[in-house]
PDB file of C-alpha atoms and ligand atoms in Angstrom:
ATOM      1  CA  UNK P 155      -0.192   0.254   0.008  1.00  0.00           C
ATOM      2  CA  UNK P 156       1.052   3.158  -0.501  1.00  0.00           C
ATOM      3  CA  UNK P 157      -0.301   6.824   1.220  1.00  0.00           C
ATOM      4  CA  UNK P 158      -0.092   9.569  -1.437  1.00  0.00           C
ATOM      5  CA  UNK P 159       0.211  12.438   1.377  1.00  0.00           C
ATOM      6  CA  UNK P 160       1.486  16.263   1.891  1.00  0.00           C
ATOM      7  CA  UNK P 161       3.515  16.457   5.365  1.00  0.00           C
ATOM      8  CA  UNK P 162       1.901  19.489   6.508  1.00  0.00           C
ATOM      9  CA  UNK P 163      -1.510  18.218   5.397  1.00  0.00           C
ATOM     10  CA  UNK P 164      -3.469  17.036   9.136  1.00  0.00           C
ATOM     11  CA  UNK P 165      -6.197  14.999   7.031  1.00  0.00           C
ATOM     12  CA  UNK P 166      -3.177  13.486   5.452  1.00  0.00           C
ATOM     13  CA  UNK P 167      -2.224  13.073   9.362  1.00  0.00           C
ATOM     14  CA  UNK P 168      -5.405  11.265  10.090  1.00  0.00           C
ATOM     15  CA  UNK P 169      -4.651   9.152   7.618  1.00  0.00           C
ATOM     16  CA  UNK P 170      -0.928   7.821   8.561  1.00  0.00           C
ATOM     17  CA  UNK P 171      -2.164   7.675  11.962  1.00  0.00           C
ATOM     18  CA  UNK P 172      -4.387   4.999  11.683  1.00  0.00           C
ATOM     19  CA  UNK P 173      -1.229   2.879  10.267  1.00  0.00           C
ATOM     20  CA  UNK P 174       0.649   3.245  12.716  1.00  0.00           C
ATOM     21  CA  UNK P 175      -2.042   2.632  15.626  1.00  0.00           C
ATOM     22  CA  UNK P 176      -2.963  -0.521  13.512  1.00  0.00           C
ATOM     23  CA  UNK P 177       0.926  -1.540  13.233  1.00  0.00           C
ATOM     24  CA  UNK P 178       0.087  -1.670   9.290  1.00  0.00           C
ATOM     25  CA  UNK P 179       3.162  -0.784   7.027  1.00  0.00           C
ATOM     26  CA  UNK P 180       2.755   1.740   4.298  1.00  0.00           C
ATOM     27  CA  UNK P 181       4.910   2.985   1.770  1.00  0.00           C
ATOM     28  CA  UNK P 182       4.722   7.238   2.189  1.00  0.00           C
ATOM     29  CA  UNK P 183       4.716   8.946  -0.832  1.00  0.00           C
ATOM     30  CA  UNK P 184       5.144  13.249  -0.202  1.00  0.00           C
ATOM     31  CA  UNK P 185       3.888  14.612  -3.353  1.00  0.00           C
ATOM     32  CA  UNK P 186       4.802  18.361  -4.852  1.00  0.00           C
ATOM     33  CA  UNK P 187       2.497  20.771  -3.707  1.00  0.00           C
ATOM     34  CA  UNK P 188       2.027  22.200  -7.273  1.00  0.00           C
ATOM     35  CA  UNK P 189       2.253  18.289  -8.866  1.00  0.00           C
ATOM     36  CA  UNK P 190      -1.176  18.232  -9.874  1.00  0.00           C
ATOM     37  CA  UNK P 191      -0.882  15.469 -12.480  1.00  0.00           C
ATOM     38  CA  UNK P 192      -0.717  12.397  -9.970  1.00  0.00           C
ATOM     39  CA  UNK P 193      -3.830  13.333  -8.090  1.00  0.00           C
ATOM     40  CA  UNK P 194      -5.804  14.431 -11.156  1.00  0.00           C
ATOM     41  CA  UNK P 195      -4.149  10.891 -12.532  1.00  0.00           C
ATOM     42  CA  UNK P 196      -5.321   8.721  -9.030  1.00  0.00           C
ATOM     43  CA  UNK P 197      -8.802  10.801  -8.100  1.00  0.00           C
ATOM     44  CA  UNK P 198      -9.388  13.331 -11.073  1.00  0.00           C
ATOM     45  CA  UNK P 199      -8.823  16.374  -8.662  1.00  0.00           C
ATOM     46  CA  UNK P 200      -6.020  18.105  -6.702  1.00  0.00           C
ATOM     47  CA  UNK P 201      -5.996  16.424  -3.213  1.00  0.00           C
ATOM     48  CA  UNK P 202      -4.298  14.375  -0.470  1.00  0.00           C
ATOM     49  CA  UNK P 203      -4.350  11.956   1.299  1.00  0.00           C
ATOM     50  CA  UNK P 204      -4.911   9.051  -1.696  1.00  0.00           C
ATOM     51  CA  UNK P 205      -4.373   5.596  -0.646  1.00  0.00           C
ATOM     52  CA  UNK P 206      -3.334   3.279  -3.363  1.00  0.00           C
ATOM     53  CA  UNK P 207      -3.924  -0.260  -3.043  1.00  0.00           C
ATOM     54  CA  UNK P 208      -4.634  -3.141  -4.732  1.00  0.00           C
ATOM     55  CA  UNK P 209      -4.931  -0.931  -8.283  1.00  0.00           C
ATOM     56  CA  UNK P 210      -7.181   1.404  -6.506  1.00  0.00           C
ATOM     57  CA  UNK P 211      -7.347   5.074  -5.328  1.00  0.00           C
ATOM     58  CA  UNK P 212      -8.689   6.127  -1.998  1.00  0.00           C
ATOM     59  CA  UNK P 213      -9.114   9.655  -0.994  1.00  0.00           C
ATOM     60  CA  UNK P 214     -11.204  10.795   2.178  1.00  0.00           C
ATOM     61  CA  UNK P 215      -9.103  10.566   5.021  1.00  0.00           C
ATOM     62  CA  UNK P 216     -11.457   9.279   7.529  1.00  0.00           C
ATOM     63  CA  UNK P 217     -12.540   6.785   4.548  1.00  0.00           C
ATOM     64  CA  UNK P 218      -9.505   5.662   4.550  1.00  0.00           C
ATOM     65  CA  UNK P 219      -9.002   5.416   8.186  1.00  0.00           C
ATOM     66  CA  UNK P 220     -12.269   3.420   8.213  1.00  0.00           C
ATOM     67  CA  UNK P 221     -10.838   0.956   5.899  1.00  0.00           C
ATOM     68  CA  UNK P 222      -7.745   0.405   7.737  1.00  0.00           C
ATOM     69  CA  UNK P 223      -9.014  -0.155  10.763  1.00  0.00           C
ATOM     70  CA  UNK P 224     -11.490  -2.970   9.319  1.00  0.00           C
ATOM     71  CA  UNK P 225      -7.673  -5.094   8.100  1.00  0.00           C
ATOM     72  CA  UNK P 226      -7.904  -7.381  10.466  1.00  0.00           C
ATOM     73  CA  UNK P 227      -9.003  -7.954  13.656  1.00  0.00           C
ATOM     74  CA  UNK P 228      -9.803  -5.877  16.464  1.00  0.00           C
ATOM     75  CA  UNK P 229     -10.308  -2.623  15.171  1.00  0.00           C
ATOM     76  CA  UNK P 230      -8.395  -0.152  17.092  1.00  0.00           C
ATOM     77  CA  UNK P 231     -10.442   2.608  17.176  1.00  0.00           C
ATOM     78  CA  UNK P 232     -13.271   0.935  19.223  1.00  0.00           C
ATOM     79  CA  UNK P 233     -14.198   3.413  22.237  1.00  0.00           C
ATOM     80  CA  UNK P 234     -16.957   5.669  22.114  1.00  0.00           C
ATOM     81  CA  UNK P 235     -16.558   9.586  21.265  1.00  0.00           C
ATOM     82  CA  UNK P 236     -17.208  12.753  23.050  1.00  0.00           C
ATOM     83  CA  UNK P 237     -18.977  15.828  21.313  1.00  0.00           C
ATOM     84  CA  UNK P 238     -16.923  17.729  23.764  1.00  0.00           C
ATOM     85  CA  UNK P 239     -13.935  17.045  22.120  1.00  0.00           C
ATOM     86  CA  UNK P 240     -14.952  17.588  18.463  1.00  0.00           C
ATOM     87  CA  UNK P 241     -16.769  21.038  19.757  1.00  0.00           C
ATOM     88  CA  UNK P 242     -13.252  21.716  21.470  1.00  0.00           C
ATOM     89  CA  UNK P 243     -11.394  21.326  17.657  1.00  0.00           C
ATOM     90  CA  UNK P 244     -13.749  22.875  16.204  1.00  0.00           C
ATOM     91  CA  UNK P 245     -13.265  25.770  18.270  1.00  0.00           C
ATOM     92  CA  UNK P 246      -9.752  26.425  18.103  1.00  0.00           C
ATOM     93  CA  UNK P 247      -9.812  25.695  14.017  1.00  0.00           C
ATOM     94  CA  UNK P 248      -9.734  28.944  13.127  1.00  0.00           C
ATOM     95  CA  UNK P 249      -6.625  30.403  15.112  1.00  0.00           C
ATOM     96  CA  UNK P 250      -4.980  27.642  14.818  1.00  0.00           C
ATOM     97  CA  UNK P 251      -4.366  27.316  10.703  1.00  0.00           C
ATOM     98  CA  UNK P 252      -4.024  31.199  10.655  1.00  0.00           C
ATOM     99  CA  UNK P 253      -1.281  30.490  12.898  1.00  0.00           C
ATOM    100  CA  UNK P 254       0.385  27.195  11.100  1.00  0.00           C
ATOM    101  CA  UNK P 255      -0.576  27.871   6.998  1.00  0.00           C
ATOM    102  CA  UNK P 256       2.134  30.789   7.195  1.00  0.00           C
ATOM    103  CA  UNK P 257       4.755  28.556   9.241  1.00  0.00           C
ATOM    104  CA  UNK P 258       4.038  25.563   6.878  1.00  0.00           C
ATOM    105  CA  UNK P 259       4.476  27.571   3.687  1.00  0.00           C
ATOM    106  CA  UNK P 260       8.656  28.727   5.175  1.00  0.00           C
ATOM    107  CA  UNK P 261       8.864  25.346   6.512  1.00  0.00           C
ATOM    108  CA  UNK P 262      11.498  22.873   5.126  1.00  0.00           C
ATOM    109  CA  UNK P 263       9.252  20.472   4.243  1.00  0.00           C
ATOM    110  CA  UNK P 264       9.231  17.879   1.475  1.00  0.00           C
ATOM    111  CA  UNK P 265       6.041  18.934  -0.572  1.00  0.00           C
ATOM    112  CA  UNK P 266       7.530  22.077  -1.095  1.00  0.00           C
ATOM    113  CA  UNK P 267      11.209  20.902  -2.135  1.00  0.00           C
ATOM    114  CA  UNK P 268      11.138  23.186  -5.020  1.00  0.00           C
ATOM    115  CA  UNK P 269      10.286  27.245  -5.174  1.00  0.00           C
ATOM    116  CA  UNK P 270       7.415  26.939  -7.410  1.00  0.00           C
ATOM    117  CA  UNK P 271       6.224  24.305  -4.753  1.00  0.00           C
ATOM    118  CA  UNK P 272       6.718  26.307  -2.207  1.00  0.00           C
ATOM    119  CA  UNK P 273       5.031  29.586  -4.771  1.00  0.00           C
ATOM    120  CA  UNK P 274       2.131  27.506  -5.257  1.00  0.00           C
ATOM    121  CA  UNK P 275       0.953  26.961  -1.720  1.00  0.00           C
ATOM    122  CA  UNK P 276       1.592  30.655  -0.978  1.00  0.00           C
ATOM    123  CA  UNK P 277      -0.418  31.728  -3.561  1.00  0.00           C
ATOM    124  CA  UNK P 278      -3.285  29.592  -3.095  1.00  0.00           C
ATOM    125  CA  UNK P 279      -3.508  29.859   0.748  1.00  0.00           C
ATOM    126  CA  UNK P 280      -2.807  34.175   0.950  1.00  0.00           C
ATOM    127  CA  UNK P 281      -6.013  33.943  -1.378  1.00  0.00           C
ATOM    128  CA  UNK P 282      -7.949  32.129   1.548  1.00  0.00           C
ATOM    129  CA  UNK P 283      -6.326  33.861   4.199  1.00  0.00           C
ATOM    130  CA  UNK P 284      -5.046  36.973   3.328  1.00  0.00           C
ATOM    131  CA  UNK P 285      -1.539  38.221   3.368  1.00  0.00           C
ATOM    132  CA  UNK P 286       0.557  36.201   5.145  1.00  0.00           C
ATOM    133  CA  UNK P 287       2.341  39.544   6.673  1.00  0.00           C
ATOM    134  CA  UNK P 288      -0.608  40.314   8.577  1.00  0.00           C
ATOM    135  CA  UNK P 289      -1.206  36.555   9.792  1.00  0.00           C
ATOM    136  CA  UNK P 290       2.110  37.198  11.008  1.00  0.00           C
ATOM    137  CA  UNK P 291       1.568  40.375  12.555  1.00  0.00           C
ATOM    138  CA  UNK P 292      -1.266  38.518  14.712  1.00  0.00           C
ATOM    139  CA  UNK P 293       1.040  35.632  15.928  1.00  0.00           C
ATOM    140  CA  UNK P 294       1.495  37.161  20.043  1.00  0.00           C
ATOM    141  CA  UNK P 295      -2.429  37.461  20.105  1.00  0.00           C
ATOM    142  CA  UNK P 296      -3.225  34.380  18.501  1.00  0.00           C
ATOM    143  CA  UNK P 297      -1.206  32.106  20.687  1.00  0.00           C
ATOM    144  CA  UNK P 298      -2.448  33.700  23.328  1.00  0.00           C
ATOM    145  CA  UNK P 299      -5.959  32.612  22.664  1.00  0.00           C
ATOM    146  CA  UNK P 300      -4.699  29.184  21.137  1.00  0.00           C
ATOM    147  CA  UNK P 301      -2.916  28.819  25.001  1.00  0.00           C
ATOM    148  CA  UNK P 302      -5.739  29.774  26.708  1.00  0.00           C
ATOM    149  CA  UNK P 303      -8.307  27.454  24.513  1.00  0.00           C
ATOM    150  CA  UNK P 304      -5.568  24.575  25.218  1.00  0.00           C
ATOM    151  CA  UNK P 305      -6.049  24.980  29.005  1.00  0.00           C
ATOM    152  CA  UNK P 306      -9.564  23.797  28.164  1.00  0.00           C
ATOM    153  CA  UNK P 307      -8.766  20.481  26.719  1.00  0.00           C
ATOM    154  CA  UNK P 308      -7.032  19.090  29.570  1.00  0.00           C
ATOM    155  CA  UNK P 309     -10.381  18.146  31.801  1.00  0.00           C
ATOM    156  CA  UNK P 310     -11.599  16.430  28.679  1.00  0.00           C
ATOM    157  CA  UNK P 311      -7.913  14.030  28.747  1.00  0.00           C
ATOM    158  CA  UNK P 312      -8.634  11.014  30.179  1.00  0.00           C
ATOM    159  CA  UNK P 313      -5.072   9.554  29.025  1.00  0.00           C
ATOM    160  CA  UNK P 314      -2.076  10.045  27.335  1.00  0.00           C
ATOM    161  CA  UNK P 315      -3.199   6.693  25.325  1.00  0.00           C
ATOM    162  CA  UNK P 316      -6.694   7.926  24.291  1.00  0.00           C
ATOM    163  CA  UNK P 317      -8.337  11.109  25.171  1.00  0.00           C
ATOM    164  CA  UNK P 318     -11.418   9.457  25.868  1.00  0.00           C
ATOM    165  CA  UNK P 319     -10.047   6.761  27.978  1.00  0.00           C
ATOM    166  CA  UNK P 320      -9.942   3.886  24.774  1.00  0.00           C
ATOM    167  CA  UNK P 321      -8.612   4.573  21.516  1.00  0.00           C
ATOM    168  CA  UNK P 322     -11.805   6.018  19.220  1.00  0.00           C
ATOM    169  CA  UNK P 323     -11.886   8.931  15.953  1.00  0.00           C
ATOM    170  CA  UNK P 324     -11.625  11.372  18.205  1.00  0.00           C
ATOM    171  CA  UNK P 325      -7.787  11.000  18.535  1.00  0.00           C
ATOM    172  CA  UNK P 326      -7.578  10.965  15.254  1.00  0.00           C
ATOM    173  CA  UNK P 327      -9.138  14.704  14.740  1.00  0.00           C
ATOM    174  CA  UNK P 328      -7.266  15.627  17.871  1.00  0.00           C
ATOM    175  CA  UNK P 329      -3.961  14.399  16.885  1.00  0.00           C
ATOM    176  CA  UNK P 330      -3.771  15.727  13.451  1.00  0.00           C
ATOM    177  CA  UNK P 331      -5.250  19.088  15.091  1.00  0.00           C
ATOM    178  CA  UNK P 332      -2.438  19.340  17.905  1.00  0.00           C
ATOM    179  CA  UNK P 333       0.078  18.024  15.120  1.00  0.00           C
ATOM    180  CA  UNK P 334      -1.250  20.793  13.064  1.00  0.00           C
ATOM    181  CA  UNK P 335      -0.055  22.741  15.563  1.00  0.00           C
ATOM    182  CA  UNK P 336       3.275  21.594  16.166  1.00  0.00           C
ATOM    183  CA  UNK P 337       4.587  24.175  13.417  1.00  0.00           C
ATOM    184  CA  UNK P 338       3.883  26.850  15.884  1.00  0.00           C
ATOM    185  CA  UNK P 339       6.587  28.058  18.338  1.00  0.00           C
ATOM    186  CA  UNK P 340       5.683  29.826  21.724  1.00  0.00           C
ATOM    187  CA  UNK P 341       2.973  27.416  22.651  1.00  0.00           C
ATOM    188  CA  UNK P 342       2.372  26.097  25.909  1.00  0.00           C
ATOM    189  CA  UNK P 343       0.953  23.304  26.206  1.00  0.00           C
ATOM    190  CA  UNK P 344      -0.489  21.774  29.574  1.00  0.00           C
ATOM    191  CA  UNK P 345       1.124  18.989  30.913  1.00  0.00           C
ATOM    192  CA  UNK P 346      -1.606  16.573  29.998  1.00  0.00           C
ATOM    193  CA  UNK P 347      -1.886  17.467  26.725  1.00  0.00           C
ATOM    194  CA  UNK P 348       1.638  17.186  25.768  1.00  0.00           C
ATOM    195  CA  UNK P 349       1.531  14.094  27.880  1.00  0.00           C
ATOM    196  CA  UNK P 350      -0.928  13.079  24.621  1.00  0.00           C
ATOM    197  CA  UNK P 351       0.635  14.324  21.651  1.00  0.00           C
ATOM    198  CA  UNK P 352       4.317  12.884  22.313  1.00  0.00           C
ATOM    199  CA  UNK P 353       2.331   9.342  22.388  1.00  0.00           C
ATOM    200  CA  UNK P 354       0.402  10.377  19.825  1.00  0.00           C
ATOM    201  CA  UNK P 355       3.244  10.768  17.580  1.00  0.00           C
ATOM    202  CA  UNK P 356       5.207   7.527  19.288  1.00  0.00           C
ATOM    203  CA  UNK P 357       1.879   5.643  18.954  1.00  0.00           C
ATOM    204  CA  UNK P 358       0.762   7.077  15.563  1.00  0.00           C
ATOM    205  CA  UNK P 359       5.081   7.205  14.382  1.00  0.00           C
ATOM    206  CA  UNK P 360       3.885  10.693  12.963  1.00  0.00           C
ATOM    207  CA  UNK P 361       6.444  12.884  13.965  1.00  0.00           C
ATOM    208  CA  UNK P 362       5.797  16.062  16.032  1.00  0.00           C
ATOM    209  CA  UNK P 363       7.168  19.576  13.466  1.00  0.00           C
ATOM    210  CA  UNK P 364       8.689  20.888  17.216  1.00  0.00           C
ATOM    211  CA  UNK P 365      12.395  20.621  15.933  1.00  0.00           C
ATOM    212  CA  UNK P 366      11.049  23.254  13.000  1.00  0.00           C
ATOM    213  CA  UNK P 367       8.169  25.201  14.737  1.00  0.00           C
ATOM    214  CA  UNK P 368       8.629  28.580  14.134  1.00  0.00           C
TER     215      UNK P 368
HETATM  216  N1  GSH K 271     -12.180  15.542   2.941  1.00  0.00           N
HETATM  217  C1  GSH K 271     -10.630  15.989   2.884  1.00  0.00           C
HETATM  218  C2  GSH K 271     -10.152  16.869   2.470  1.00  0.00           C
HETATM  219  C3  GSH K 271      -8.615  16.371   1.894  1.00  0.00           C
HETATM  220  C4  GSH K 271      -8.078  18.573   1.657  1.00  0.00           C
HETATM  221  O1  GSH K 271      -8.787  19.076   2.078  1.00  0.00           O
HETATM  222  N2  GSH K 271      -7.243  17.792   2.278  1.00  0.00           N
HETATM  223  C5  GSH K 271      -5.646  19.248   1.192  1.00  0.00           C
HETATM  224  C6  GSH K 271      -4.548  19.201   1.951  1.00  0.00           C
HETATM  225  S1  GSH K 271      -4.404  19.557   3.539  1.00  0.00           S
HETATM  226  C7  GSH K 271      -5.879  19.244   0.024  1.00  0.00           C
HETATM  227  O2  GSH K 271      -6.287  18.304  -0.831  1.00  0.00           O
HETATM  228  N3  GSH K 271      -6.238  20.215  -0.822  1.00  0.00           N
HETATM  229  C8  GSH K 271      -6.147  20.833  -1.792  1.00  0.00           C
HETATM  230  C9  GSH K 271      -5.233  21.479  -2.236  1.00  0.00           C
HETATM  231  O3  GSH K 271      -3.670  21.024  -1.752  1.00  0.00           O
HETATM  232  O4  GSH K 271      -4.825  21.864  -3.321  1.00  0.00           O
HETATM  233  C10 GSH K 271      -9.922  14.504   3.481  1.00  0.00           C
HETATM  234  O5  GSH K 271     -10.841  14.472   4.616  1.00  0.00           O
HETATM  235  O6  GSH K 271      -9.127  13.701   3.091  1.00  0.00           O
END
């Protein structure tokens, strides 16, 4: 199996995570961000992630998660979800992406290995969130909001092994959110949140971006 991804992409992290949790081997293929031909050939549009398996191509991160989790027994995402976790993620998404997108755009990531690929991403995302210069100027305020919001995650975290005690789809979504956050320097992770994101990084085999955070 091959998983076609961008390293920064949180949807790709969701798909990658299930392979790690399930201990299913997969070949990771990082596409250049401006290389539209491979995804168009595979699924008819530029999108990531895409799972390539037995000459079939599956886009949609949570479809990939379901497919891999259903392979062999037992399912690993067998636990109940907690709507409060989904709400917490949704509340933080706006500030997270305003912080993370600008940082991904200048990070040493394989999907931006060429100047054209990086320029493609920058152009596209500036059309969405406005000039990066303006977003970067908001850093202190956005980090403050993020840190306050992280404090409200602590009471929801039952264990570093799984947000609700047993692994569930909430862990896929929550880890993808926290992994996206790891590109942002200066975030103050409460102890339980830090233990959770580190443990999930180990179990999913998706490295955090702490070492390249800006
Ligand atoms: N619903 C899809 C969303 C995937 C998605 O939006 N991926 C982004 C990358 S993070 C993408 O492909 N955007 C289009 C682009 O890069 O041009 C999923 O869950 O897999």
